[in-house]
Amino acid sequence: MRDLLITNARLLDPASGLDAPGALLVSGGRIASLKGAPAEGAEVLDAAGAILCPGLVDMRAALGEPGAEHRETIASAAQAAAAGGITTLAVLPDTNPALDDPALVEFMIRRGEATGSLTLLPYAAATKGCAGKELSEYGLLREAGAVAFTDGTRAIAAARTMRLALSYARGFGAMVVQHPEEPSLAGQGAATEGELATRLGLPGLPAAAEAIMVARDIALARLTGGHVHFAHVSTAAALDLIRAAKDEGLRVTCDTAPPYFDLNETAIGDFRTYAKLSPPLRAESDRLAVVAALADGTIDAIASDHQPRDADDKRLPFAQAEAGGAGLATLLGVTLARVHGGDLTLRDALALLTCRPAALLGVEAGRLAEGAPADLCLVAPDRAWQVRDGALPGKAQNSPFDGRALEGRVLATFKAGRRVFG
Amino acid sequence: MSGFSYPILPSGHLLAIEGLEPPHISALLDLAESYALLNRQGKTQRDLLKGRTLINLFFEDSTRTRTSFELAGKRLGADIVNMSVSTSSVNKGETLLDTAATLNAMHTDLLVIRHAQSGAPALLAQKVDAAVINAGDGTHEHPTQALLDALTIRRRKGRLENLVVAICGDVLHSRVARSNIHLLLAMGARVRVVGPPTLMPSECARLGVEVHHDMRAGLDGADVVMMLRLQRERMNSGLVPSPREFFRFYGLDAAKLSHAKPDAIVMHPGPMNRGVEIDSAVADDAARSVIGEQVEMGVAVRMAVLDVLARALRRNA
């Protein structure tokens, strides 16, 4: 492969703080130079002033494969990810079959490699079959390449099981990722309990179900010394607990997803099932708390929380419709809306999408450094576009942002120096 | 009937009371009142819906509501088909949209739907050309019930404005309560909801009602006492410990009713659980109970709704 020289770019690397006009040289799939020394025989790409940043590291997505290929295949997810500037994707294990066997973890890694555009980092099931009972083989799964342990969209409900998971994972230096929702309190809730759910006559899911689970698991992290990571945190009460746990020095981290800082519960409007998510969209006060926690560093990463659904999953009465939203193609654009809105600096926003999740996952990705893989994303931060059902890249079209106008678009994505989008 | 203006429903459907403006509600009640008079005189209007197809699509059993719509449609001359779809075969909503496609192909004009899921009529309304009437969806709304309740109250009390209406019992699961709350508040009544906290919807007060957990305080000075049905499965889900405890504290008997105004009327959407939410002596007290009149007004209100929606279809055709 020829060397590639990207010139006239705004080089932005949140890990090092680099933010300067310049050129970047790619050689042998890695970043050869950030100094922009002209290279003989290299292909030259004029970035025309666009931002060149590390390819995004998305630490939470469910894929349709294996088991729900009618919703999405790895190939179609890779297409959506490339269009969204994502070059590294951590995928949930509550598939069918669940990723609770080393062979399945290796299979997923190889399937990622086969896309040529996307590194798949599988989480392994925290419990066998993600059934919440017996721990899976953390050591063997870790050796096979599992980045961490989680039961995906299911909470590890029993306190004893969670204690064992945190304790045992610690021995392998791995974190346990929790879906923070107390299941017996959440019940069959379809929307956050409150005035809107009351008006719509929908079974309510109290917001406290999140804080209860977070409080319990923080206590278990204290007990075990293990590392608990809370996924898609969405309430002020949970964020306050996490902030305090971090101040105490516990190994507690968290991420959130774009719907929780861009939308509130009113998006479910007249039974709009595309806005049915898990956790459900919250009150405006909670959305504001998520924005504040992004700005003050309490939240460690922004993940797409991509959940592919097809029309049959969503064209149902609200309480019967499946929860979950497609999120790969909109991850960057919706995050940049908070930059345009003045809540986050561009550097902090990109850190939440690149080096910070990479550090949590323990992978060499998400930075612009000489010798690092040339996973790159070229972004026009002000270019406007509109999210439209049917026009999103990839198969899954169930975006909760359907109709939203966004500013900030991926112009090109590079995986190991090869252009995979744009 | 001076100043009578023909009512309209702006959406072309009747999916909910929430969102209707007071003039729409008043005009609908006026028209329903005239149908009530015609019904009492035995006069029918068999040409109004002539050639129109009305389908009663019931995913939940309800003999009285279905019969009421059927009678209303027949009195206006519609062709009526009753479709009862057993709940066991329709736990998946695909059937709902499959059914919608079928009904569309049959060129249905008016579609009355009852469904166990909140929002099912709204979903159907997006997919069919017919005017959709919500005959009760999950725990969301039951608009024609609220209209017939309002008409009954208006006939007995002469007005809705400034009346004190106490809605008692299982408010949490009641679509009747939600529709009545929206309608009565829109028309200027004062609404109280009375029941145990486990049967109150979250942030209910934000709808604009006063919340009471004590029947005596809740009924104090009330003009209208509206009882709700307590379904047996609520007992099983642990929201209420036992029927006898519920009856003791929240069942309407003469002693509790004595706190309401002496001329207060007693209402119930039916079917009643005697000895659970209402004492038979109160339910059958002809001086207080207007339960029979509610049923009568039900037919008149549904005639008015069918009439209004069919006229809109004609305009749009």
PDB file of C-alpha atoms in Angstrom, chain A residues 53-58 77-87 118 304 327-334 336 350 353 376-379 385 393-394 408-413 420-422:
ATOM      1  CA  CYS A  53      -8.687  13.168  14.742  1.00  0.00           C
ATOM      2  CA  PRO A  54      -8.299   9.570  15.887  1.00  0.00           C
ATOM      3  CA  GLY A  55     -10.923   7.129  14.640  1.00  0.00           C
ATOM      4  CA  LEU A  56     -13.671   6.897  17.243  1.00  0.00           C
ATOM      5  CA  VAL A  57     -13.666   4.184  19.888  1.00  0.00           C
ATOM      6  CA  ASP A  58     -17.248   3.202  20.647  1.00  0.00           C
ATOM      7  CA  ALA A  77     -22.891  -2.497  11.161  1.00  0.00           C
ATOM      8  CA  ALA A  78     -19.341  -1.959   9.887  1.00  0.00           C
ATOM      9  CA  GLN A  79     -20.721   0.183   7.081  1.00  0.00           C
ATOM     10  CA  ALA A  80     -22.652   2.329   9.576  1.00  0.00           C
ATOM     11  CA  ALA A  81     -19.646   2.535  11.891  1.00  0.00           C
ATOM     12  CA  ALA A  82     -17.337   3.666   9.088  1.00  0.00           C
ATOM     13  CA  ALA A  83     -19.822   6.363   8.101  1.00  0.00           C
ATOM     14  CA  GLY A  84     -19.885   7.441  11.723  1.00  0.00           C
ATOM     15  CA  GLY A  85     -16.087   7.669  11.996  1.00  0.00           C
ATOM     16  CA  ILE A  86     -15.880   4.639  14.304  1.00  0.00           C
ATOM     17  CA  THR A  87     -12.863   2.362  13.819  1.00  0.00           C
ATOM     18  CA  LEU A 118     -13.534  -2.074  12.053  1.00  0.00           C
ATOM     19  CA  SER A 304     -23.334   4.849  20.851  1.00  0.00           C
ATOM     20  CA  GLY A 327     -26.597   4.932  17.132  1.00  0.00           C
ATOM     21  CA  LEU A 328     -23.436   4.312  15.106  1.00  0.00           C
ATOM     22  CA  ALA A 329     -23.899   6.914  12.389  1.00  0.00           C
ATOM     23  CA  THR A 330     -25.069   9.662  14.758  1.00  0.00           C
ATOM     24  CA  LEU A 331     -22.575   9.226  17.624  1.00  0.00           C
ATOM     25  CA  LEU A 332     -20.264  12.039  16.543  1.00  0.00           C
ATOM     26  CA  GLY A 333     -22.897  14.449  15.218  1.00  0.00           C
ATOM     27  CA  VAL A 334     -25.033  14.365  18.345  1.00  0.00           C
ATOM     28  CA  LEU A 336     -20.822  17.730  18.546  1.00  0.00           C
ATOM     29  CA  LEU A 350     -13.387  14.004  21.250  1.00  0.00           C
ATOM     30  CA  LEU A 353     -15.094   9.381  21.994  1.00  0.00           C
ATOM     31  CA  LEU A 376      -8.357   8.244  11.527  1.00  0.00           C
ATOM     32  CA  CYS A 377     -11.446  10.322  11.146  1.00  0.00           C
ATOM     33  CA  LEU A 378     -11.718  13.432   9.023  1.00  0.00           C
ATOM     34  CA  VAL A 379     -14.510  15.694  10.241  1.00  0.00           C
ATOM     35  CA  TRP A 385     -27.128  17.172   7.723  1.00  0.00           C
ATOM     36  CA  PRO A 393     -25.926   3.933   6.498  1.00  0.00           C
ATOM     37  CA  GLY A 394     -26.226   0.242   7.363  1.00  0.00           C
ATOM     38  CA  GLY A 408     -20.784  18.043  12.073  1.00  0.00           C
ATOM     39  CA  ARG A 409     -20.223  15.311   9.569  1.00  0.00           C
ATOM     40  CA  VAL A 410     -17.613  12.658   8.963  1.00  0.00           C
ATOM     41  CA  LEU A 411     -15.919  13.298   5.621  1.00  0.00           C
ATOM     42  CA  ALA A 412     -13.668  10.262   5.600  1.00  0.00           C
ATOM     43  CA  THR A 413     -12.668   7.358   7.821  1.00  0.00           C
ATOM     44  CA  VAL A 420     -12.984   2.890   4.421  1.00  0.00           C
ATOM     45  CA  PHE A 421     -15.483   5.695   4.117  1.00  0.00           C
ATOM     46  CA  GLY A 422     -15.795   8.940   2.192  1.00  0.00           C
TER      47      GLY A 422
END
